[in-house]
mmCIF file of C-alpha atoms (C1' of nucleotides) in Angstrom:
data_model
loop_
_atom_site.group_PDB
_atom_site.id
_atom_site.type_symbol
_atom_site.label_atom_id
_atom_site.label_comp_id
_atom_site.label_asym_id
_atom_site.label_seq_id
_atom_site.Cartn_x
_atom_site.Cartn_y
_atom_site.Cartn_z
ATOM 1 C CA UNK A 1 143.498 83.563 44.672
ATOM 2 C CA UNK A 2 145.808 81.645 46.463
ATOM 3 C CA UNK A 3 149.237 82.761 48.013
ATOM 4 C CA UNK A 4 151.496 80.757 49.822
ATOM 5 C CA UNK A 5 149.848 79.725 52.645
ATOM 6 C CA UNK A 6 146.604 79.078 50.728
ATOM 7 C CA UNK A 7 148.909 76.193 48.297
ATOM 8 C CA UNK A 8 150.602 74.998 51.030
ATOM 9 C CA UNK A 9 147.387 74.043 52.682
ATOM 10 C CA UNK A 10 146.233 72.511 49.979
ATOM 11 C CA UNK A 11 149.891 70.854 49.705
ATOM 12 C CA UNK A 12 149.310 69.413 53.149
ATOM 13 C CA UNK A 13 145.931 68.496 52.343
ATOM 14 C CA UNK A 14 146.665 66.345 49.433
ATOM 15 C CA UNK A 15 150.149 64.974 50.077
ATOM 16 C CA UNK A 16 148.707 61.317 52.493
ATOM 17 C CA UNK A 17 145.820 61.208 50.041
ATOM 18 C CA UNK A 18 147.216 61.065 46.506
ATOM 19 C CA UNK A 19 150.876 60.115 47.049
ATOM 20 C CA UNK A 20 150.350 56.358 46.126
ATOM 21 C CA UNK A 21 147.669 56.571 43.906
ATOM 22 C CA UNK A 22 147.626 56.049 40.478
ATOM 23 C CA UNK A 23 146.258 58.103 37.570
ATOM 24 C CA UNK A 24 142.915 56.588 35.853
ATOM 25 C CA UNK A 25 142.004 59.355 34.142
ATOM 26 C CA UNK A 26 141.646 62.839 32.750
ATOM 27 C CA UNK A 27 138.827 64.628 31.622
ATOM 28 C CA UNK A 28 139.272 68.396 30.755
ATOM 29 C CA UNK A 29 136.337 70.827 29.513
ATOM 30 C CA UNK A 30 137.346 71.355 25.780
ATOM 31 C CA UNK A 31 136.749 75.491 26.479
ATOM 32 C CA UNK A 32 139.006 75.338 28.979
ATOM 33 C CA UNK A 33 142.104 72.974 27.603
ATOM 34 C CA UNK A 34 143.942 75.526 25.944
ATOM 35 C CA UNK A 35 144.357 78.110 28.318
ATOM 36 C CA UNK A 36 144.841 75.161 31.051
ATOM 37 C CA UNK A 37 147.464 73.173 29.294
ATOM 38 C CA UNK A 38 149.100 75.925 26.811
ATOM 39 C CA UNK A 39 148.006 74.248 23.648
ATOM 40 C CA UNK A 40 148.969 70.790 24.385
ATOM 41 C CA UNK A 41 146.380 68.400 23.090
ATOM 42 C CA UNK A 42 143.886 66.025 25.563
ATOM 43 C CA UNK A 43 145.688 62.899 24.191
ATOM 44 C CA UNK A 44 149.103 64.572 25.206
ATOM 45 C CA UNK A 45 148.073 65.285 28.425
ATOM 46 C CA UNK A 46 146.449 61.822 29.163
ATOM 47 C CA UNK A 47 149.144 59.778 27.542
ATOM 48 C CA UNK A 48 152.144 61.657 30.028
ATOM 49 C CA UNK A 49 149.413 61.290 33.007
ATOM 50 C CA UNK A 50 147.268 58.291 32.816
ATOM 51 C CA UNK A 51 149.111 55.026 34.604
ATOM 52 C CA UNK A 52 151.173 57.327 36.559
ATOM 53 C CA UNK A 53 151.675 56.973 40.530
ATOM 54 C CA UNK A 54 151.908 60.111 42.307
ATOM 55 C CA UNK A 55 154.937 59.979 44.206
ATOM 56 C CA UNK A 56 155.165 63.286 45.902
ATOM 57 C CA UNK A 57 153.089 66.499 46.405
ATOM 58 C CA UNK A 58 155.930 69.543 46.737
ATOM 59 C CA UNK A 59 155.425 73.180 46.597
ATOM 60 C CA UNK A 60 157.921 76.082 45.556
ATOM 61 C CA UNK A 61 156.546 79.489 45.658
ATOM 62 C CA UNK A 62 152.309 79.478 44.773
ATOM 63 C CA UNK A 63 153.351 76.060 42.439
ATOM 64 C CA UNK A 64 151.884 72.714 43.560
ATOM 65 C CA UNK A 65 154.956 70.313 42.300
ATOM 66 C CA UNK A 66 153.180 66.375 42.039
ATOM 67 C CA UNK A 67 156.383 64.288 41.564
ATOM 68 C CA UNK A 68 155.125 61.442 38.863
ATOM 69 C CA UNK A 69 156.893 57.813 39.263
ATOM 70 C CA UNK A 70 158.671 58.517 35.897
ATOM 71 C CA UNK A 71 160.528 61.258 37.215
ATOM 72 C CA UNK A 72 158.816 63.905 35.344
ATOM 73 C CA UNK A 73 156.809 66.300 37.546
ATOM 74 C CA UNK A 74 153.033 67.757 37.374
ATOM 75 C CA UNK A 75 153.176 71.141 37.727
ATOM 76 C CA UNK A 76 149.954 73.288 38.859
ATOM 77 C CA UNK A 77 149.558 77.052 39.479
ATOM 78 C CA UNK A 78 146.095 78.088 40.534
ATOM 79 C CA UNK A 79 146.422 81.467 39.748
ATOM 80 C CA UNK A 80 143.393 83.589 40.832
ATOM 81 C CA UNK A 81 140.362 81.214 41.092
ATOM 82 C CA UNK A 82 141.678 77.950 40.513
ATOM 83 C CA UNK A 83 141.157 75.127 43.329
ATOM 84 C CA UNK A 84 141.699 71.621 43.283
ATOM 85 C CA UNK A 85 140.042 69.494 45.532
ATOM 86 C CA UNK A 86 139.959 65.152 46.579
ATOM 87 C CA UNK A 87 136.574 63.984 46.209
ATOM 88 C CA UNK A 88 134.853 60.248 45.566
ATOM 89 C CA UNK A 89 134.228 59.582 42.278
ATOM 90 C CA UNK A 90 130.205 60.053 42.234
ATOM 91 C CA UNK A 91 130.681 63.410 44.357
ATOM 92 C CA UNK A 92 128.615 66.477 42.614
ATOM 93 C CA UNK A 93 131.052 68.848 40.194
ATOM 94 C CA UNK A 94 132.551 71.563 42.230
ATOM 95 C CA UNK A 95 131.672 74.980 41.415
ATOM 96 C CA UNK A 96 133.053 75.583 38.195
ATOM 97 C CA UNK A 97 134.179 72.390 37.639
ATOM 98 C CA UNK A 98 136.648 72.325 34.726
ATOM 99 C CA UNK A 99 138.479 68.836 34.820
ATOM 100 C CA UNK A 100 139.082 66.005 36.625
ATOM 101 C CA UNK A 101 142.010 63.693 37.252
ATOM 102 C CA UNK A 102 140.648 59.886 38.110
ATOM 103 C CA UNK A 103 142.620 58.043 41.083
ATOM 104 C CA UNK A 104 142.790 54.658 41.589
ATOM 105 C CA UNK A 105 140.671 53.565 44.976
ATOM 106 C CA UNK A 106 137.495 56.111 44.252
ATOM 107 C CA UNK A 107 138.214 59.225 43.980
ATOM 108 C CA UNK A 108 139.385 61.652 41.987
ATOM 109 C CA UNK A 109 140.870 65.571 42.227
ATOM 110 C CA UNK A 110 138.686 68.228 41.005
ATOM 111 C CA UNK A 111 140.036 71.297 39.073
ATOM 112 C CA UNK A 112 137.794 74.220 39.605
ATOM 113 C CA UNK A 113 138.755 77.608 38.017
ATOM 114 C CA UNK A 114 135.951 80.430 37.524
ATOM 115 C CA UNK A 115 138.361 82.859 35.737
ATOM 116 C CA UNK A 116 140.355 79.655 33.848
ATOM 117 C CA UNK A 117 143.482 81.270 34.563
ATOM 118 C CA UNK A 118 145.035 78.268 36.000
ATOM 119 C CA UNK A 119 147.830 76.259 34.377
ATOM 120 C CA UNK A 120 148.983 72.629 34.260
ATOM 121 C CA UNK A 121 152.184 71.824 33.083
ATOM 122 C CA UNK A 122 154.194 68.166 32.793
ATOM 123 C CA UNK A 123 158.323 69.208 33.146
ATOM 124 C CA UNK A 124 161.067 66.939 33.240
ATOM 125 C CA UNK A 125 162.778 68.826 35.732
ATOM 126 C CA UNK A 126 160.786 71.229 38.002
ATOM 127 C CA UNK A 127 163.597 74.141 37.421
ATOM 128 C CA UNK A 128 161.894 74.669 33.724
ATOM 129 C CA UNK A 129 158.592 75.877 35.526
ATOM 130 C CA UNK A 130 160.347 77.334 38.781
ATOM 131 C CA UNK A 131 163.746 78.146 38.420
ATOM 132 C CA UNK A 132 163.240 81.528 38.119
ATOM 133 C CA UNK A 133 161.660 82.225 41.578
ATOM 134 C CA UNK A 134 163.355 83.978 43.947
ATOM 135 C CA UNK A 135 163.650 82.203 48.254
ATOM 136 C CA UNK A 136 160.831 80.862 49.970
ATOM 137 C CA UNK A 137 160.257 83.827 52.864
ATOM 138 C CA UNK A 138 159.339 81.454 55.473
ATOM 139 C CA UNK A 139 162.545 79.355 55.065
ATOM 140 C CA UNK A 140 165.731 79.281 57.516
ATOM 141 C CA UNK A 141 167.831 80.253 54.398
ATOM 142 C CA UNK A 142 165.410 83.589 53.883
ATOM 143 C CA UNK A 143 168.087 85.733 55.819
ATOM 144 C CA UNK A 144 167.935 89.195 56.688
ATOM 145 C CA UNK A 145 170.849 89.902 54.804
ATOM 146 C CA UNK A 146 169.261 88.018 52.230
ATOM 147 C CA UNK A 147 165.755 89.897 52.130
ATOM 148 C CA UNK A 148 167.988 93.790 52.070
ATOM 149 C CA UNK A 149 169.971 92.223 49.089
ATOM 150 C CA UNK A 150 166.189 92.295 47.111
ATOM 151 C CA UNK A 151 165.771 95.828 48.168
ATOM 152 C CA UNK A 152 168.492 97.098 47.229
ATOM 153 C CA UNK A 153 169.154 99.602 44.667
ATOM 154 C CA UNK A 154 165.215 99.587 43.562
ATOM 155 C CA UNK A 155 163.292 102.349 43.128
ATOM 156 C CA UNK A 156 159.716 100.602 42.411
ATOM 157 C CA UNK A 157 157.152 100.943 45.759
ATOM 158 C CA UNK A 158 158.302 98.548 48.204
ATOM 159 C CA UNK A 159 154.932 96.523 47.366
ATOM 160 C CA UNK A 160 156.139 95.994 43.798
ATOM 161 C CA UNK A 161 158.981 94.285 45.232
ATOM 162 C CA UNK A 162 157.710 92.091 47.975
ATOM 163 C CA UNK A 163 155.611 90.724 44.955
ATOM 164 C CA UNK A 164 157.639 90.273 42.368
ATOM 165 C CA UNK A 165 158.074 86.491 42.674
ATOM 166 C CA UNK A 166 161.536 86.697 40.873
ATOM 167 C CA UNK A 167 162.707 88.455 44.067
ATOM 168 C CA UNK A 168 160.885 86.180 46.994
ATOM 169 C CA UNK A 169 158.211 84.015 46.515
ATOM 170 C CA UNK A 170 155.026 83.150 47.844
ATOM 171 C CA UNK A 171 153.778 86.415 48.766
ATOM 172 C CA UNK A 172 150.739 87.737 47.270
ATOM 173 C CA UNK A 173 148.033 90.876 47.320
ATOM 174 C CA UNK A 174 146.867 90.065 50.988
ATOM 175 C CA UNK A 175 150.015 88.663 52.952
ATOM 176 C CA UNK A 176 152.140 91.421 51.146
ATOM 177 C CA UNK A 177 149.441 93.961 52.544
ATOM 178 C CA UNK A 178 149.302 92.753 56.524
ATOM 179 C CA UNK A 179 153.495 92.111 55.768
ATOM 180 C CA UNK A 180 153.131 96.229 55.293
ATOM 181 C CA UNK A 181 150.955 96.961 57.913
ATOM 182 C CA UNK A 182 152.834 94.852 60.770
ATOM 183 C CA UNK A 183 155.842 96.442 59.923
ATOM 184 C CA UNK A 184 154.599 100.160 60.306
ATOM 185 C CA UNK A 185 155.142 100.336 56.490
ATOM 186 C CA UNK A 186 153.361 102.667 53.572
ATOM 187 C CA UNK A 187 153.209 100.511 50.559
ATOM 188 C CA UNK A 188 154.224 103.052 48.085
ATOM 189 C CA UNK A 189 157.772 103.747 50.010
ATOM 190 C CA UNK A 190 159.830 103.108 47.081
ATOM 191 C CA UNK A 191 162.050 99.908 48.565
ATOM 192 C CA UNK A 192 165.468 101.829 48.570
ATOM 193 C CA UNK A 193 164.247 103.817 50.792
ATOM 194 C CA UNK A 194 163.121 101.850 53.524
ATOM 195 C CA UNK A 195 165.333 102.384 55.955
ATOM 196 C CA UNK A 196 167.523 99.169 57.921
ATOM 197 C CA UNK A 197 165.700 98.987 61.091
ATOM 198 C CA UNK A 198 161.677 98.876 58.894
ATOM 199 C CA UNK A 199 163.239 96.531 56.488
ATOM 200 C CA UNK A 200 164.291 94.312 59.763
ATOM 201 C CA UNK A 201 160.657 94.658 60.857
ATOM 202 C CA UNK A 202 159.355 93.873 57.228
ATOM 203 C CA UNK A 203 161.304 91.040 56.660
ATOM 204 C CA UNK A 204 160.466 89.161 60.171
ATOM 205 C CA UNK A 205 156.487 90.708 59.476
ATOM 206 C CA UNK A 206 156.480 88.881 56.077
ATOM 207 C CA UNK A 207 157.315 85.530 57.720
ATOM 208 C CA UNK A 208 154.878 85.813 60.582
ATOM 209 C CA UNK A 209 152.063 86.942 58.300
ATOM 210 C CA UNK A 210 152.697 83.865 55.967
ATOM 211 C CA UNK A 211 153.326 81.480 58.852
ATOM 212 C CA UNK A 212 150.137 82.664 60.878
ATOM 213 C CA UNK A 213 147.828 82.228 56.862
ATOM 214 C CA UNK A 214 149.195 78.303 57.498
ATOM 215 C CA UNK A 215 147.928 78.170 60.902
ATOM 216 C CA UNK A 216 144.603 78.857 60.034
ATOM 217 C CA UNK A 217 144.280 76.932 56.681
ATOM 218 C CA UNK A 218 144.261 80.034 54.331
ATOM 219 C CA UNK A 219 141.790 83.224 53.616
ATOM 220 C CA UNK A 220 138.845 82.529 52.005
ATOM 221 C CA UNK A 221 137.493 86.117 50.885
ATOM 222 C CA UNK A 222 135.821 84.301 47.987
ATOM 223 C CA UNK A 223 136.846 81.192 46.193
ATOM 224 C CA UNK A 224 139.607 79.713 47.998
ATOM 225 C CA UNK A 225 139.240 76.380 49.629
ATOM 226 C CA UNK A 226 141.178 74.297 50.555
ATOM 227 C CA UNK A 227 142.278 70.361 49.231
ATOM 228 C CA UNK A 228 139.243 69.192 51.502
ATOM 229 C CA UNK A 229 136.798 71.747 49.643
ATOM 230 C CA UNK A 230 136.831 73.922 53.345
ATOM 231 C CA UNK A 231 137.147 77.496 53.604
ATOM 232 C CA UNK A 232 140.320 78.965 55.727
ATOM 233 C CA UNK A 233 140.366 81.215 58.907
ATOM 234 C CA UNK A 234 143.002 83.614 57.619
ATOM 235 C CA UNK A 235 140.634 86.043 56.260
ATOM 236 C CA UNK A 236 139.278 86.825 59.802
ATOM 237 C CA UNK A 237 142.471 87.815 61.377
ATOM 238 C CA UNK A 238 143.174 90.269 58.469
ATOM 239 C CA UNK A 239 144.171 94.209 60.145
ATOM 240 C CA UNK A 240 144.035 96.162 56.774
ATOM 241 C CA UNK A 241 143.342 93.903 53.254
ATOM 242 C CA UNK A 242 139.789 94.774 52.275
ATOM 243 C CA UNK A 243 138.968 96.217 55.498
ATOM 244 C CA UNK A 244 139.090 99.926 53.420
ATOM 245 C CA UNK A 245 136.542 102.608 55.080
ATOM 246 C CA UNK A 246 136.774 100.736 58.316
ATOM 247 C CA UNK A 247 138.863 101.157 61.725
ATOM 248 C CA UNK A 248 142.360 100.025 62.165
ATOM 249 C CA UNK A 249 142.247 98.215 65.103
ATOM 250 C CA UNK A 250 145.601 99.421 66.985
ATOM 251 C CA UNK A 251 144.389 102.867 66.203
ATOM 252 C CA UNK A 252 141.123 103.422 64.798
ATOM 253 C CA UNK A 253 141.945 106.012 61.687
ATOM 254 C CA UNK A 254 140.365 105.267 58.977
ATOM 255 C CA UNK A 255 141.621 102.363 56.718
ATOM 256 C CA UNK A 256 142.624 104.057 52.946
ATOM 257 C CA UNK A 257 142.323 101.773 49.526
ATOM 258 C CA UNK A 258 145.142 103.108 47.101
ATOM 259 C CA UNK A 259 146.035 101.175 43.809
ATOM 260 C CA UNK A 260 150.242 100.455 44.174
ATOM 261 C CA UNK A 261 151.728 98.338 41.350
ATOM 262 C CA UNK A 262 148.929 98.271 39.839
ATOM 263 C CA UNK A 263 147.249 96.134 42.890
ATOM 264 C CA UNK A 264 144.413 97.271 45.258
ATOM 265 C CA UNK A 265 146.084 98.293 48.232
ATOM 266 C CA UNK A 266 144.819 98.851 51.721
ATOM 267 C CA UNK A 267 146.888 100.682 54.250
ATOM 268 C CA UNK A 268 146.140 102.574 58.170
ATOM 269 C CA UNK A 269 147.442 105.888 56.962
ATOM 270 C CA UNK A 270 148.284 107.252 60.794
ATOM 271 C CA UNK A 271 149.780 103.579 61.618
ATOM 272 C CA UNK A 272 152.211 103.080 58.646
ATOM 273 C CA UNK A 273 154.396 105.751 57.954
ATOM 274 C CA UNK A 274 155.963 106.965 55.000
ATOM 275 C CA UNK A 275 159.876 106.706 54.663
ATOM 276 C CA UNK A 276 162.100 109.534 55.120
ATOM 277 C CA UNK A 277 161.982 111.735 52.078
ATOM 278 C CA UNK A 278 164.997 110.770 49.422
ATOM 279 C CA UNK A 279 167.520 112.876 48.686
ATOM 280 C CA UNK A 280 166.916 115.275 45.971
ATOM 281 C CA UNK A 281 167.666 114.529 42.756
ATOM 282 C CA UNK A 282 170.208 116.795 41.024
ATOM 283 C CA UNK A 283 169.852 119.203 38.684
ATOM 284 C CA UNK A 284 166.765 120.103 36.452
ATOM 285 C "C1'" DC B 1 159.612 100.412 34.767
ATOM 286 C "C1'" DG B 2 154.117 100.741 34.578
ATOM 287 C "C1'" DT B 3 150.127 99.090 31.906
ATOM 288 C "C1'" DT B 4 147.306 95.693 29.554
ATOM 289 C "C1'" DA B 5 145.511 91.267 28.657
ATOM 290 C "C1'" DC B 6 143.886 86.767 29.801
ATOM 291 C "C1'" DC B 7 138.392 85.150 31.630
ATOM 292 C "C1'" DT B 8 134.019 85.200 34.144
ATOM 293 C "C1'" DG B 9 131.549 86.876 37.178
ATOM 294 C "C1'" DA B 10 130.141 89.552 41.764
ATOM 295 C "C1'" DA B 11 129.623 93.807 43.846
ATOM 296 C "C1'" DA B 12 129.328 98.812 44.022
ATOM 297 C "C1'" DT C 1 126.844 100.493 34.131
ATOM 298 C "C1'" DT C 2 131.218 100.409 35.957
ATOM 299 C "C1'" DT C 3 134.677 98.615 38.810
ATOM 300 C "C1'" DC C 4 137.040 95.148 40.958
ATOM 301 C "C1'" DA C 5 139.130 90.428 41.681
ATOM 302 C "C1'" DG C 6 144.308 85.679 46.308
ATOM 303 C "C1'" DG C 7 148.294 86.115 39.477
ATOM 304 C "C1'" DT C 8 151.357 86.286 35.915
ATOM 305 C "C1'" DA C 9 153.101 87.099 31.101
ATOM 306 C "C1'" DA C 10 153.460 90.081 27.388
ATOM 307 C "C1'" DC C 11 153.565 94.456 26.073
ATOM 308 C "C1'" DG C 12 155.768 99.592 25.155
#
DNA sequence: CGTTACCTGAAA
DNA sequence: TTTCAGGTAACG
């Protein structure tokens, strides 16, 4: 569930309440241990965790990065349903409940994850779990020239692209889907042929729509909350994800669900134009 | 490149 | 009953 904005709430969240604290604990639900921790065994996972001080919370991409106080690193990717959540120790399981890491001073963090999906890795260096991502959109180094250099030369829909985390990351099915919108954008356009001036306004509409899902704490359509166990705002300032059979709201066609990339999709068909038509292929 | 699989529901 | 789901990795 969670895209950028979404972990970097929960970043925020967590960062003054667990860095400091050490690790007392971990429980994980046997059904759940394999897919969680890719095979590695309870004791593993409790002997590289337990007596550990956090010393950082980080985030690259839709990672959480918990630096550990023997320079190894916690990593955790919630995937679709996955949530993880600071609560006192005698607090009621969270929905879903699936493990629990124990904190010194009475509370502990709560993994939740309907779908188990959700991974936990322990890395000596965070590159092994995120060296492969592409730029964080919402940094100063995210250039324009930067952004057209992931366009270019690809023929897959310009959706494909904006969430292929190898290219940027941090974008997901809902921020890549108002990105579209706000820049006047069909999503199936394959990405070489966006023209310069859209990709301008796609590449300054990607920041804003990730920087705007901070301000108001995440979307919570259905599971997300946030490190606090509170739903976002994001969701209700959505223009097109979801919103499928209803009005646009700059110009009241009809909102269209499409499936790009294999994704739902949700576009205004009148607001967000297609690209000028390539030029034809040769031959045949 | 697009499609399928992972898992467990909730919604149509 | 069928489809769909804030993500990614493994397919062909």
């Amino acid at each position: 569930m969670p895209e950028l904005p979404e972990v970097e709430t929960i970043r925020r969240d967590l960062e003054p309440l667990v860095v400091g604290r050490r690790i007392t604990a971990i429980d994980v639900d046997p059904g759940t241990l394999g897919l969680l921790a890719g095979g590695l065994p309870i004791e593993a996972l409790q002997h590289a965790l337990i007596g550990r001080t956090i010393t950082g919370a980080g985030r690259r991409g839709k990672y959480l990065l918990f630096a550990l106080d023997d320079g190894r690193t916690f990593v955790v990717h919630l995937r679709m349903t996955g949530r993880l959540v600071w609560r006192p120790s005698d607090a009621p399981p969270e929905p879903y409940e699936r493990a629990r890491i124990g904190l010194d001073g009475g509370h502990d963090l709560r993994w939740g994850d309907l779908r188990k999906f959700g991974t936990w890795r322990i890395v000596d260096d965070p590159a092994e779990a995120v060296g492969k991502l592409g730029p964080e959109p919402i940094d100063d180094a995210f250039t324009f020239r930067a952004f057209r250099a992931a366009l270019a030369g690809r023929t897959a829909p310009i959706k494909a692209v904006l969430l292929d985390q190898r290219r940027m990351s941090g974008l997901g099915n809902i921020y890549v889907d108002e990105a579209l919108f706000e820049a006047r954008i069909r999503p199936d356009t394959p990405a070489a042929d966006v023209s310069p001036a859209a990709a301008r306004r796609l590449w300054a509409a990607a920041r804003s729509v990730l920087e705007r899902g901070i301000e108001n704490r995440g979307a919570s359509f259905k599971d997300y909350v946030d490190g606090q166990g509170q739903p976002g705002q994001q969701h209700m300032h959505v223009q097109v994800f979801r919103r499928h059979g209803k009005p646009c709201y700059t110009c009241g066609a009809t909102i269209v669900r499409t499936v790009v990339g294999g994704r739902g999709t949700h576009y205004c068909p009148h607001c967000q134009r297609r690209a000028r038509q390539r030029s034809q292929p040769r031959g045949a």
